[in-house]
C-alpha positions as a printed Julia matrix, in Angstrom:
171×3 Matrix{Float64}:
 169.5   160.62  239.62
 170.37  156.93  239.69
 173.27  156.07  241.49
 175.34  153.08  239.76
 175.86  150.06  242.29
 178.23  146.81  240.62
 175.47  144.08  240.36
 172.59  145.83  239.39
 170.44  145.52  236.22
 169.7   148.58  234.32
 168.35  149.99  231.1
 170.1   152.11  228.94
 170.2   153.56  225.17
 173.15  153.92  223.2
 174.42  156.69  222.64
 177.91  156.47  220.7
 178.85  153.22  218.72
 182.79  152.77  218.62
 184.5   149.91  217.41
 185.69  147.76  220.79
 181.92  149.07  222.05
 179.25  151.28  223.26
 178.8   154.69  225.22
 176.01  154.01  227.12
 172.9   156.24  229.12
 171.62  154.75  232.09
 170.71  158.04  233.8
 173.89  158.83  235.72
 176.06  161.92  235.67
 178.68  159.84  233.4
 177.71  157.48  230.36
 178.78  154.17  231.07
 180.84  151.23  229.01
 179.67  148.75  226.95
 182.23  146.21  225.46
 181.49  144.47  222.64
 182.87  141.21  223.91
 180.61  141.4   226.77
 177.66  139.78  225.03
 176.72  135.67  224.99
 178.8   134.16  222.41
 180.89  137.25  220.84
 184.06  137.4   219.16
 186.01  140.07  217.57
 184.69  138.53  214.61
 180.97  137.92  215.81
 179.86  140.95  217.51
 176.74  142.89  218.47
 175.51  145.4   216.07
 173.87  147.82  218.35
 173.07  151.22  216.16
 172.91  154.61  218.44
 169.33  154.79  219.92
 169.09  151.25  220.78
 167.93  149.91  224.2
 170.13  147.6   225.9
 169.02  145.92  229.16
 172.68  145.3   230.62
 174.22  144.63  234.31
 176.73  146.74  236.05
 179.77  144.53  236.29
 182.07  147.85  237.66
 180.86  151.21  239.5
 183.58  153.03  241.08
 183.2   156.92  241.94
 186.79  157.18  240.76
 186.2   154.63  237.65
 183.92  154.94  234.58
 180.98  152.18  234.63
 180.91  149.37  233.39
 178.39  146.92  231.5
 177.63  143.55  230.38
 174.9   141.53  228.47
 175.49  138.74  229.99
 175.49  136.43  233.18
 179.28  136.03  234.49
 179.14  132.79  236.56
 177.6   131.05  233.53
 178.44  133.13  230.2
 174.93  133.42  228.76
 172.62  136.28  228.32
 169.85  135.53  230.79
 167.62  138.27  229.82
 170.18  140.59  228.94
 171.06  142.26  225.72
 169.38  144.95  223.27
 165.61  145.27  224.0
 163.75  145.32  220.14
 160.11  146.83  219.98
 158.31  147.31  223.18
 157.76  150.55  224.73
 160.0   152.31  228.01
 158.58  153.34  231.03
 160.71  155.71  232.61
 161.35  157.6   235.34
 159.71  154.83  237.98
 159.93  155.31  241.71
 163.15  152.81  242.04
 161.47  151.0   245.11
 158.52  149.89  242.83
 161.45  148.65  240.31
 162.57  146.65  243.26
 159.49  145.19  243.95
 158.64  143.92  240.77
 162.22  142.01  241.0
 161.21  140.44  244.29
 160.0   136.62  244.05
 156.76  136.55  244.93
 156.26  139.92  244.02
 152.78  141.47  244.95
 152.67  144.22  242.12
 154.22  141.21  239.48
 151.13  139.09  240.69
 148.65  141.92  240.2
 149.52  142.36  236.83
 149.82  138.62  235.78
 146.2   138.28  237.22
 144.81  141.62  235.68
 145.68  141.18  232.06
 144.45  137.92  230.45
 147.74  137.98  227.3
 150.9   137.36  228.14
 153.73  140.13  228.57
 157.43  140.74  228.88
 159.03  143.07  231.63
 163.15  144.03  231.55
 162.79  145.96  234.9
 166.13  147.62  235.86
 167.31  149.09  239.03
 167.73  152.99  237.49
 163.8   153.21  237.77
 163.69  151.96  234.0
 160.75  149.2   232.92
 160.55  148.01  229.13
 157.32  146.29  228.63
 156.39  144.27  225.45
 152.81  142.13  224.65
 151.74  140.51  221.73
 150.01  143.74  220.09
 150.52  147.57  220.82
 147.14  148.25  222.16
 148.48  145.66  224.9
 151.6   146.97  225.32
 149.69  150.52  226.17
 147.58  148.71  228.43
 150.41  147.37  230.34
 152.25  150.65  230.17
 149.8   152.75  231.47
 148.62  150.41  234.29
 152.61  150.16  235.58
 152.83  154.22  235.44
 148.98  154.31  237.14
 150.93  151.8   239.57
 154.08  154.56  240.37
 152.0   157.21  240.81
 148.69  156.22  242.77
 150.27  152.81  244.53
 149.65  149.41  243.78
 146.21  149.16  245.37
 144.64  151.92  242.79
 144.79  148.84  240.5
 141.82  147.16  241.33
 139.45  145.26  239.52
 137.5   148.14  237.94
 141.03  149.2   236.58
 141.59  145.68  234.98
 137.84  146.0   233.52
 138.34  148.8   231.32
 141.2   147.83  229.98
 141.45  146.43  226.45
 142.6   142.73  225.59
């Protein structure tokens, strides 16, 4: 079970829509807090309209064992989103071994580089710190492609993707 740190990026789905904000999954024992003022540009007049099921790729701005969590969609030094807020389409790899989630957020990362080189379309990755990766490509065949390669990745290690791997997978 993921254990909530203040700082870290996560994934979560919505799971209760109130009217100041959002109970929020991001696989700990307690749901966590959503404001709806904590998105890029909201007001009480302009805010998000997140529906229950929705994905939200959100950073943990308060994590206190004696406090509930806390989220935000945005970037507090500079007030924009960055990345952050509700995730539409794509698919969810869960579960992840959280070290491979950390590597993938690493500059320079060696597993971010393998799969830049292996697929020749381009691809978006919200990879969070509770062992949560959404993955979207132009077309779903892709997005499979990229899916299944990142699980094949958790499971067998990063050097089981090899060039054979890369070959039989579809464009």
């Amino acid at each position: 079970q993921y254990l909530a740190r203040t700082g870290d990026s996560v994934i979560g789905q919505v799971i209760f829509r109130g009217s100041e904000g959002y109970r929020v999954d991001i696989g700990t024992a307690t749901t966590a807090n959503l404001d709806a003022l904590a998105f890029e540009g909201a007001t009480k007049r302009n805010k998000p309209n997140l529906k229950v099921g929705s994905l939200v790729y959100a950073r943990i701005s308060l994590a206190h064992k004696d406090m509930e969590t806390e989220l935000e969609c945005l970037n507090p030094t500079t007030g924009k989103a960055e990345g952050y807020g509700e995730l539409k389409g794509g698919i969810l790899a869960d579960n992840l071994d959280i070290n491979k989630c950390k590597s993938l957020l690493e500059k320079n990362s060696p597993f971010m580089n393998t799969l830049m080189q292996g697929f020749g379309f381009p691809f978006e990755l919200a990879t969070a710190m509770n062992g949560k990766i959404w993955i979207s490509a132009p077309s779903t065949s892709q997005t499979i492609s990229v899916y299944r390669t990142i699980m094949k990745a958790d499971k067998d290690g990063l050097e089981s993707l090899n060039d054979e791997w890369f070959a039989d997978i579809e464009d």
